[in-house]
Amino acid sequence: MIDYTSLYLSPAILFPDYQSMLISFKIYIYTPPNALSFSSPTESNFFTCLQTSPFVTKNPEEAHLYFVPFSSNLSSRSVGRLIRNLRMEFPYWDRTLGADHFYVSCAGLGYESDRNLVELKKNSVQISCFPAPEGRFVPHKDITFPPLANIARAPQAPGNRTAKYLGFVRYNGIKESNLVNELRNDPDFLIESEPSNGTTLVGRLGSSVFCLFEHGADVSGIGEALRFGCVPVVVMDRPMQDLPLMDVIRWQKIAIFVGSRGGVKEVKRVLERTCKDEEFAGRKRLGVVASQHFVWNDTPQPCDSFHMVMYQLWLRRHTIRYARREFA
């Protein structure tokens, strides 16, 4: 019997707290000065879902958090000017120096000297795409979006199949390197030379034990890999602090993490050892359960990507608000 609650960091708190969020959470959206333009479909999808959600309030006094929308191509100087105007027009920024505010930026913000940008970067919650650019993500404060699949939602997951391959690498799932060349020459691995979709992709996911992704490459297929029981293997050579849903799920229960420096020999050693682990079947089943949190819907559904991002924002709503100063 699989304990599905073991997928979550704090299951006894998560589920009642999630219901409280659905009932109580309120967000005020500042009116952007210009029409918005986003560089990523994930940013656009999130903003569209948020605008039409019951979380939005027209009354800023009842809001838990404040959303600062701006276009992806807006210059740092213009973003700083935007924050300056907000603090002059509204009292909410100065109550927390921006700690109860959030913004969306897949590219992330760098460190600038402008006071407004410093406060935005240091205090406000940044939601960026996964993986976040190095040096532009603050652990425990910032959030990353679950990846948006670059194909239409796949058909229903097939039943149990006999795996033909130890590992599968989607097109652009791993950067060109010595490791990729070694994987190509190993018959236990299937390496795509061009993008696949639909039935072909489903077949490859279903016939592979593991799906390999490299931190910094195309990781959009992680949700689909989980859904089809292809255990994600994340190749990275530094600590990962920007995984999606890090406040919610135990990634070590559904994925494997391995470095690239040992080459294909070390990768195979780790994967073959994992296959023999008595918890491996449970890992696959937990991955299927987790996959519901990696689905972006046009109309948000319970516990999907949109709602899990909202829940992570809900967890960040507790900030100290200072009394507004009155100046003579």
mmCIF file of C-alpha atoms in Angstrom:
data_model
loop_
_atom_site.group_PDB
_atom_site.id
_atom_site.type_symbol
_atom_site.label_atom_id
_atom_site.label_comp_id
_atom_site.label_asym_id
_atom_site.label_seq_id
_atom_site.Cartn_x
_atom_site.Cartn_y
_atom_site.Cartn_z
ATOM 1 C CA MET A 1 0.000 0.000 0.000
ATOM 2 C CA ILE A 2 1.409 3.377 -1.065
ATOM 3 C CA ASP A 3 1.092 6.275 1.370
ATOM 4 C CA TYR A 4 0.258 9.031 -1.104
ATOM 5 C CA THR A 5 0.478 11.705 1.575
ATOM 6 C CA SER A 6 4.228 11.032 1.724
ATOM 7 C CA LEU A 7 4.485 13.047 -1.505
ATOM 8 C CA TYR A 8 3.798 16.237 0.428
ATOM 9 C CA LEU A 9 5.984 18.059 2.918
ATOM 10 C CA SER A 10 3.176 18.737 5.431
ATOM 11 C CA PRO A 11 0.039 16.837 4.340
ATOM 12 C CA ALA A 12 -1.805 17.436 7.622
ATOM 13 C CA ILE A 13 -1.449 21.189 7.071
ATOM 14 C CA LEU A 14 -1.552 21.351 3.267
ATOM 15 C CA PHE A 15 -5.072 20.149 2.559
ATOM 16 C CA PRO A 16 -7.035 22.219 5.129
ATOM 17 C CA ASP A 17 -4.807 25.220 4.438
ATOM 18 C CA TYR A 18 -5.456 24.873 0.696
ATOM 19 C CA GLN A 19 -9.210 24.983 1.370
ATOM 20 C CA SER A 20 -8.744 28.087 3.511
ATOM 21 C CA MET A 21 -6.881 29.702 0.631
ATOM 22 C CA LEU A 22 -9.763 29.033 -1.765
ATOM 23 C CA ILE A 23 -12.156 30.772 0.616
ATOM 24 C CA SER A 24 -10.084 33.656 1.951
ATOM 25 C CA PHE A 25 -7.141 34.602 -0.290
ATOM 26 C CA LYS A 26 -7.405 38.048 -1.868
ATOM 27 C CA ILE A 27 -5.024 39.773 -4.277
ATOM 28 C CA TYR A 28 -5.117 43.320 -5.546
ATOM 29 C CA ILE A 29 -3.745 43.893 -9.046
ATOM 30 C CA TYR A 30 -2.281 47.312 -9.765
ATOM 31 C CA THR A 31 -3.336 48.742 -13.112
ATOM 32 C CA PRO A 32 -0.357 48.516 -15.502
ATOM 33 C CA PRO A 33 0.603 51.802 -17.142
ATOM 34 C CA ASN A 34 0.732 50.193 -20.601
ATOM 35 C CA ALA A 35 -0.589 47.130 -22.402
ATOM 36 C CA LEU A 36 1.236 44.048 -21.129
ATOM 37 C CA SER A 37 3.454 41.876 -23.292
ATOM 38 C CA PHE A 38 4.987 38.660 -21.936
ATOM 39 C CA SER A 39 7.930 36.730 -23.358
ATOM 40 C CA SER A 40 6.688 33.366 -22.073
ATOM 41 C CA PRO A 41 3.335 31.578 -22.567
ATOM 42 C CA THR A 42 3.521 30.572 -18.889
ATOM 43 C CA GLU A 43 3.589 34.205 -17.760
ATOM 44 C CA SER A 44 0.685 35.046 -20.037
ATOM 45 C CA ASN A 45 -1.312 32.006 -18.938
ATOM 46 C CA PHE A 46 -0.807 32.802 -15.261
ATOM 47 C CA PHE A 47 -1.838 36.440 -15.673
ATOM 48 C CA THR A 48 -4.966 35.499 -17.631
ATOM 49 C CA CYS A 49 -5.970 32.899 -15.022
ATOM 50 C CA LEU A 50 -5.324 35.314 -12.167
ATOM 51 C CA GLN A 51 -7.393 38.116 -13.697
ATOM 52 C CA THR A 52 -10.472 35.897 -14.008
ATOM 53 C CA SER A 53 -10.028 34.107 -10.674
ATOM 54 C CA PRO A 54 -12.030 34.672 -7.470
ATOM 55 C CA PHE A 55 -8.783 35.613 -5.716
ATOM 56 C CA VAL A 56 -8.817 39.111 -7.218
ATOM 57 C CA THR A 57 -10.325 41.941 -5.196
ATOM 58 C CA LYS A 58 -11.129 45.488 -6.244
ATOM 59 C CA ASN A 59 -10.654 46.643 -2.648
ATOM 60 C CA PRO A 60 -6.936 46.963 -1.859
ATOM 61 C CA GLU A 61 -7.669 47.239 1.866
ATOM 62 C CA GLU A 62 -8.800 43.603 2.041
ATOM 63 C CA ALA A 63 -5.902 42.215 -0.007
ATOM 64 C CA HIS A 64 -3.330 39.856 1.463
ATOM 65 C CA LEU A 65 -0.900 40.448 -1.416
ATOM 66 C CA TYR A 66 -0.447 42.988 -4.203
ATOM 67 C CA PHE A 67 0.501 42.067 -7.767
ATOM 68 C CA VAL A 68 2.755 44.406 -9.735
ATOM 69 C CA PRO A 69 2.280 43.561 -13.435
ATOM 70 C CA PHE A 70 4.789 44.767 -16.019
ATOM 71 C CA SER A 71 5.879 43.649 -19.472
ATOM 72 C CA SER A 72 8.777 41.258 -19.909
ATOM 73 C CA ASN A 73 10.675 43.730 -22.064
ATOM 74 C CA LEU A 74 10.344 46.661 -19.661
ATOM 75 C CA SER A 75 13.748 48.142 -18.849
ATOM 76 C CA SER A 76 15.108 48.105 -15.297
ATOM 77 C CA ARG A 77 14.901 51.878 -15.224
ATOM 78 C CA SER A 78 11.217 51.781 -16.181
ATOM 79 C CA VAL A 79 10.477 49.112 -13.563
ATOM 80 C CA GLY A 80 12.128 51.305 -10.934
ATOM 81 C CA ARG A 81 9.998 54.240 -12.060
ATOM 82 C CA LEU A 82 6.884 52.034 -11.848
ATOM 83 C CA ILE A 83 7.625 51.135 -8.212
ATOM 84 C CA ARG A 84 8.351 54.779 -7.384
ATOM 85 C CA ASN A 85 4.958 55.786 -8.789
ATOM 86 C CA LEU A 86 3.177 53.024 -6.827
ATOM 87 C CA ARG A 87 4.703 54.135 -3.545
ATOM 88 C CA MET A 88 3.707 57.741 -4.251
ATOM 89 C CA GLU A 89 0.127 56.903 -5.265
ATOM 90 C CA PHE A 90 -0.669 54.101 -2.784
ATOM 91 C CA PRO A 91 0.228 53.521 0.887
ATOM 92 C CA TYR A 92 0.730 49.754 0.563
ATOM 93 C CA TRP A 93 4.320 49.514 -0.652
ATOM 94 C CA ASP A 94 5.818 51.496 2.216
ATOM 95 C CA ARG A 95 3.942 49.446 4.840
ATOM 96 C CA THR A 96 6.228 46.478 4.142
ATOM 97 C CA LEU A 97 8.800 47.938 1.719
ATOM 98 C CA GLY A 98 7.242 45.653 -0.891
ATOM 99 C CA ALA A 99 7.295 42.389 1.097
ATOM 100 C CA ASP A 100 3.573 41.775 0.516
ATOM 101 C CA HIS A 101 3.945 42.387 -3.228
ATOM 102 C CA PHE A 102 4.826 39.992 -6.041
ATOM 103 C CA TYR A 103 5.686 40.169 -9.711
ATOM 104 C CA VAL A 104 6.233 37.816 -12.646
ATOM 105 C CA SER A 105 9.501 37.719 -14.590
ATOM 106 C CA CYS A 106 10.783 34.625 -16.343
ATOM 107 C CA ALA A 107 14.134 36.320 -16.918
ATOM 108 C CA GLY A 108 14.329 37.412 -13.290
ATOM 109 C CA LEU A 109 15.615 40.731 -12.000
ATOM 110 C CA GLY A 110 19.257 41.443 -11.344
ATOM 111 C CA TYR A 111 20.659 43.565 -8.543
ATOM 112 C CA GLU A 112 20.518 47.296 -9.223
ATOM 113 C CA SER A 113 21.472 50.412 -7.277
ATOM 114 C CA ASP A 114 18.080 52.110 -7.580
ATOM 115 C CA ARG A 115 16.304 51.981 -4.202
ATOM 116 C CA ASN A 116 12.990 50.922 -5.727
ATOM 117 C CA LEU A 117 14.572 48.041 -7.635
ATOM 118 C CA VAL A 118 16.570 46.971 -4.584
ATOM 119 C CA GLU A 119 13.394 46.721 -2.516
ATOM 120 C CA LEU A 120 11.556 44.909 -5.309
ATOM 121 C CA LYS A 121 14.340 42.358 -5.723
ATOM 122 C CA LYS A 122 15.114 41.919 -2.026
ATOM 123 C CA ASN A 123 11.628 41.977 -0.523
ATOM 124 C CA SER A 124 8.957 41.173 -3.102
ATOM 125 C CA VAL A 125 8.175 37.642 -4.281
ATOM 126 C CA GLN A 126 9.447 36.948 -7.781
ATOM 127 C CA ILE A 127 7.715 34.252 -9.837
ATOM 128 C CA SER A 128 10.010 33.107 -12.624
ATOM 129 C CA CYS A 129 10.203 30.233 -15.068
ATOM 130 C CA PHE A 130 12.018 27.027 -14.197
ATOM 131 C CA PRO A 131 14.946 26.854 -14.323
ATOM 132 C CA ALA A 132 15.561 30.363 -13.045
ATOM 133 C CA PRO A 133 18.572 32.244 -14.433
ATOM 134 C CA GLU A 134 21.585 31.819 -12.179
ATOM 135 C CA GLY A 135 21.913 34.608 -9.641
ATOM 136 C CA ARG A 136 18.373 35.842 -10.197
ATOM 137 C CA PHE A 137 16.474 33.674 -7.724
ATOM 138 C CA VAL A 138 16.274 34.133 -3.952
ATOM 139 C CA PRO A 139 15.569 30.780 -2.233
ATOM 140 C CA HIS A 140 12.729 30.624 0.328
ATOM 141 C CA LYS A 141 11.276 33.877 -1.041
ATOM 142 C CA ASP A 142 10.916 33.425 -4.788
ATOM 143 C CA ILE A 143 8.817 30.881 -6.703
ATOM 144 C CA THR A 144 9.179 29.148 -10.072
ATOM 145 C CA PHE A 145 6.318 28.181 -12.356
ATOM 146 C CA PRO A 146 5.776 24.479 -13.070
ATOM 147 C CA PRO A 147 6.927 24.061 -16.706
ATOM 148 C CA LEU A 148 4.329 24.548 -19.408
ATOM 149 C CA ALA A 149 4.350 21.576 -21.777
ATOM 150 C CA ASN A 150 5.182 22.579 -25.344
ATOM 151 C CA ILE A 151 2.665 20.138 -26.823
ATOM 152 C CA ALA A 152 -1.065 19.761 -26.486
ATOM 153 C CA ARG A 153 -2.139 17.709 -23.501
ATOM 154 C CA ALA A 154 -1.188 14.106 -24.139
ATOM 155 C CA PRO A 155 -3.774 11.318 -24.384
ATOM 156 C CA GLN A 156 -4.716 9.184 -21.428
ATOM 157 C CA ALA A 157 -1.738 7.472 -19.836
ATOM 158 C CA PRO A 158 -1.374 3.878 -21.002
ATOM 159 C CA GLY A 159 -1.372 0.883 -18.694
ATOM 160 C CA ASN A 160 1.713 -1.017 -17.611
ATOM 161 C CA ARG A 161 4.248 -1.542 -20.369
ATOM 162 C CA THR A 162 7.544 -3.363 -20.529
ATOM 163 C CA ALA A 163 10.309 -0.779 -20.717
ATOM 164 C CA LYS A 164 12.599 -1.039 -23.745
ATOM 165 C CA TYR A 165 14.993 1.675 -22.599
ATOM 166 C CA LEU A 166 16.627 2.544 -19.313
ATOM 167 C CA GLY A 167 16.498 6.233 -20.145
ATOM 168 C CA PHE A 168 14.846 8.636 -22.593
ATOM 169 C CA VAL A 169 16.096 12.129 -23.463
ATOM 170 C CA ARG A 170 13.676 14.440 -25.233
ATOM 171 C CA TYR A 171 14.913 16.781 -27.909
ATOM 172 C CA ASN A 172 16.913 19.579 -26.211
ATOM 173 C CA GLY A 173 16.346 17.921 -22.821
ATOM 174 C CA ILE A 174 20.110 17.884 -22.253
ATOM 175 C CA LYS A 175 22.656 20.335 -23.632
ATOM 176 C CA GLU A 176 25.268 19.149 -26.097
ATOM 177 C CA SER A 177 28.138 17.719 -24.062
ATOM 178 C CA ASN A 178 30.340 14.689 -23.587
ATOM 179 C CA LEU A 179 27.533 13.125 -21.569
ATOM 180 C CA VAL A 180 25.074 13.432 -24.470
ATOM 181 C CA ASN A 181 27.572 11.857 -26.854
ATOM 182 C CA GLU A 182 28.062 8.964 -24.443
ATOM 183 C CA LEU A 183 24.308 8.519 -24.062
ATOM 184 C CA ARG A 184 23.851 8.435 -27.850
ATOM 185 C CA ASN A 185 26.332 5.587 -28.094
ATOM 186 C CA ASP A 186 24.653 3.538 -25.363
ATOM 187 C CA PRO A 187 21.794 1.272 -26.567
ATOM 188 C CA ASP A 188 20.093 1.523 -23.165
ATOM 189 C CA PHE A 189 19.207 5.154 -23.888
ATOM 190 C CA LEU A 190 16.904 6.710 -26.482
ATOM 191 C CA ILE A 191 17.989 10.220 -27.499
ATOM 192 C CA GLU A 192 15.654 12.280 -29.683
ATOM 193 C CA SER A 193 17.275 14.023 -32.628
ATOM 194 C CA GLU A 194 14.151 16.072 -33.382
ATOM 195 C CA PRO A 195 10.983 17.027 -31.465
ATOM 196 C CA SER A 196 8.202 14.453 -31.160
ATOM 197 C CA ASN A 197 4.636 14.794 -30.024
ATOM 198 C CA GLY A 198 1.336 12.955 -29.678
ATOM 199 C CA THR A 199 1.421 9.187 -30.056
ATOM 200 C CA THR A 200 5.158 9.020 -30.748
ATOM 201 C CA LEU A 201 6.038 10.888 -27.577
ATOM 202 C CA VAL A 202 3.589 8.876 -25.482
ATOM 203 C CA GLY A 203 5.119 5.651 -26.785
ATOM 204 C CA ARG A 204 8.630 6.783 -25.927
ATOM 205 C CA LEU A 205 7.628 7.896 -22.447
ATOM 206 C CA GLY A 206 5.814 4.635 -21.820
ATOM 207 C CA SER A 207 8.709 2.486 -23.013
ATOM 208 C CA SER A 208 11.358 4.159 -20.835
ATOM 209 C CA VAL A 209 12.093 3.711 -17.147
ATOM 210 C CA PHE A 210 13.649 7.144 -16.672
ATOM 211 C CA CYS A 211 13.391 10.498 -18.464
ATOM 212 C CA LEU A 212 16.511 12.655 -18.304
ATOM 213 C CA PHE A 213 16.457 16.435 -18.043
ATOM 214 C CA GLU A 214 19.305 18.836 -17.495
ATOM 215 C CA HIS A 215 18.959 21.876 -15.289
ATOM 216 C CA GLY A 216 19.241 24.808 -17.685
ATOM 217 C CA ALA A 217 17.972 22.912 -20.752
ATOM 218 C CA ASP A 218 14.385 22.244 -21.887
ATOM 219 C CA VAL A 219 12.550 20.865 -18.841
ATOM 220 C CA SER A 220 9.016 21.396 -20.177
ATOM 221 C CA GLY A 221 8.345 17.662 -20.324
ATOM 222 C CA ILE A 222 8.760 16.903 -16.614
ATOM 223 C CA GLY A 223 5.008 16.912 -15.950
ATOM 224 C CA GLU A 224 4.334 14.525 -18.835
ATOM 225 C CA ALA A 225 7.145 12.237 -17.726
ATOM 226 C CA LEU A 226 5.589 12.022 -14.270
ATOM 227 C CA ARG A 227 2.144 11.317 -15.704
ATOM 228 C CA PHE A 228 3.358 8.405 -17.798
ATOM 229 C CA GLY A 229 5.452 6.829 -15.059
ATOM 230 C CA CYS A 230 8.791 7.823 -16.583
ATOM 231 C CA VAL A 231 10.749 8.812 -13.478
ATOM 232 C CA PRO A 232 12.456 12.202 -14.001
ATOM 233 C CA VAL A 233 16.231 12.290 -13.674
ATOM 234 C CA VAL A 234 17.539 15.821 -13.231
ATOM 235 C CA VAL A 235 21.167 16.234 -14.288
ATOM 236 C CA MET A 236 22.845 19.062 -12.439
ATOM 237 C CA ASP A 237 26.245 19.928 -10.962
ATOM 238 C CA ARG A 238 25.189 22.408 -8.302
ATOM 239 C CA PRO A 239 22.589 22.503 -5.522
ATOM 240 C CA MET A 240 19.079 23.116 -6.845
ATOM 241 C CA GLN A 241 17.061 25.718 -4.996
ATOM 242 C CA ASP A 242 14.579 26.736 -7.676
ATOM 243 C CA LEU A 243 12.530 23.564 -8.215
ATOM 244 C CA PRO A 244 8.815 24.204 -8.770
ATOM 245 C CA LEU A 245 6.534 23.528 -5.797
ATOM 246 C CA MET A 246 9.444 23.210 -3.350
ATOM 247 C CA ASP A 247 7.137 24.400 -0.558
ATOM 248 C CA VAL A 248 4.660 21.628 -1.305
ATOM 249 C CA ILE A 249 6.137 18.342 -2.547
ATOM 250 C CA ARG A 250 9.058 16.110 -1.635
ATOM 251 C CA TRP A 251 11.013 16.028 -4.859
ATOM 252 C CA GLN A 252 13.227 13.214 -3.632
ATOM 253 C CA LYS A 253 10.114 11.008 -3.607
ATOM 254 C CA ILE A 254 9.433 11.417 -7.332
ATOM 255 C CA ALA A 255 12.739 12.263 -9.036
ATOM 256 C CA ILE A 256 16.412 11.327 -9.132
ATOM 257 C CA PHE A 257 19.233 13.866 -9.046
ATOM 258 C CA VAL A 258 22.605 13.055 -10.542
ATOM 259 C CA GLY A 259 25.719 14.966 -11.603
ATOM 260 C CA SER A 260 27.163 14.930 -15.114
ATOM 261 C CA ARG A 261 30.854 14.747 -14.280
ATOM 262 C CA GLY A 262 30.876 10.966 -13.848
ATOM 263 C CA GLY A 263 29.646 10.466 -17.403
ATOM 264 C CA VAL A 264 27.240 7.796 -18.598
ATOM 265 C CA LYS A 265 28.883 5.167 -16.396
ATOM 266 C CA GLU A 266 27.948 7.018 -13.210
ATOM 267 C CA VAL A 267 24.454 7.873 -14.526
ATOM 268 C CA LYS A 268 23.763 4.205 -15.303
ATOM 269 C CA ARG A 269 25.084 3.118 -11.922
ATOM 270 C CA VAL A 270 22.667 5.461 -10.127
ATOM 271 C CA LEU A 271 19.693 4.517 -12.302
ATOM 272 C CA GLU A 272 20.260 0.767 -12.126
ATOM 273 C CA ARG A 273 20.623 0.962 -8.369
ATOM 274 C CA THR A 274 17.390 2.968 -8.152
ATOM 275 C CA CYS A 275 15.505 0.387 -10.240
ATOM 276 C CA LYS A 276 16.352 -2.270 -7.665
ATOM 277 C CA ASP A 277 15.194 -0.111 -4.761
ATOM 278 C CA GLU A 278 12.101 -1.551 -3.074
ATOM 279 C CA GLU A 279 10.531 1.922 -3.119
ATOM 280 C CA PHE A 280 10.880 2.336 -6.885
ATOM 281 C CA ALA A 281 7.315 1.279 -7.764
ATOM 282 C CA GLY A 282 5.994 3.690 -5.169
ATOM 283 C CA ARG A 283 8.137 6.446 -6.628
ATOM 284 C CA LYS A 284 6.479 5.977 -10.016
ATOM 285 C CA ARG A 285 2.979 6.003 -8.517
ATOM 286 C CA LEU A 286 3.710 9.119 -6.488
ATOM 287 C CA GLY A 287 4.967 10.748 -9.680
ATOM 288 C CA VAL A 288 1.631 10.080 -11.381
ATOM 289 C CA VAL A 289 -0.148 11.701 -8.416
ATOM 290 C CA ALA A 290 2.226 14.686 -8.535
ATOM 291 C CA SER A 291 1.628 15.184 -12.268
ATOM 292 C CA GLN A 292 -1.756 16.817 -11.577
ATOM 293 C CA HIS A 293 0.166 19.771 -10.120
ATOM 294 C CA PHE A 294 2.105 20.218 -13.382
ATOM 295 C CA VAL A 295 -0.905 20.822 -15.640
ATOM 296 C CA TRP A 296 -1.777 24.315 -16.860
ATOM 297 C CA ASN A 297 -5.448 24.581 -17.828
ATOM 298 C CA ASP A 298 -7.129 27.380 -19.772
ATOM 299 C CA THR A 299 -9.747 27.303 -17.024
ATOM 300 C CA PRO A 300 -7.969 26.500 -13.743
ATOM 301 C CA GLN A 301 -8.898 23.222 -12.077
ATOM 302 C CA PRO A 302 -8.412 22.159 -8.446
ATOM 303 C CA CYS A 303 -4.768 21.519 -7.493
ATOM 304 C CA ASP A 304 -3.418 22.288 -10.986
ATOM 305 C CA SER A 305 -0.345 24.428 -11.679
ATOM 306 C CA PHE A 306 -2.168 27.728 -11.283
ATOM 307 C CA HIS A 307 -3.663 26.790 -7.931
ATOM 308 C CA MET A 308 -0.379 25.407 -6.593
ATOM 309 C CA VAL A 309 1.413 28.644 -7.512
ATOM 310 C CA MET A 310 -1.375 30.510 -5.730
ATOM 311 C CA TYR A 311 -0.932 28.273 -2.702
ATOM 312 C CA GLN A 312 2.764 29.108 -2.542
ATOM 313 C CA LEU A 313 1.839 32.790 -2.626
ATOM 314 C CA TRP A 314 -0.703 32.123 0.135
ATOM 315 C CA LEU A 315 2.125 30.711 2.274
ATOM 316 C CA ARG A 316 3.992 34.019 1.805
ATOM 317 C CA ARG A 317 1.148 36.289 2.861
ATOM 318 C CA HIS A 318 2.378 36.790 6.448
ATOM 319 C CA THR A 319 4.400 39.977 6.476
ATOM 320 C CA ILE A 320 4.891 42.739 9.025
ATOM 321 C CA ARG A 321 2.937 45.819 8.073
ATOM 322 C CA TYR A 322 4.056 49.095 9.554
ATOM 323 C CA ALA A 323 1.687 51.851 10.538
ATOM 324 C CA ARG A 324 1.537 54.524 7.909
ATOM 325 C CA ARG A 325 3.520 57.581 8.913
ATOM 326 C CA GLU A 326 1.803 60.914 8.752
ATOM 327 C CA PHE A 327 4.057 63.852 7.975
ATOM 328 C CA ALA A 328 3.188 67.403 8.840
#
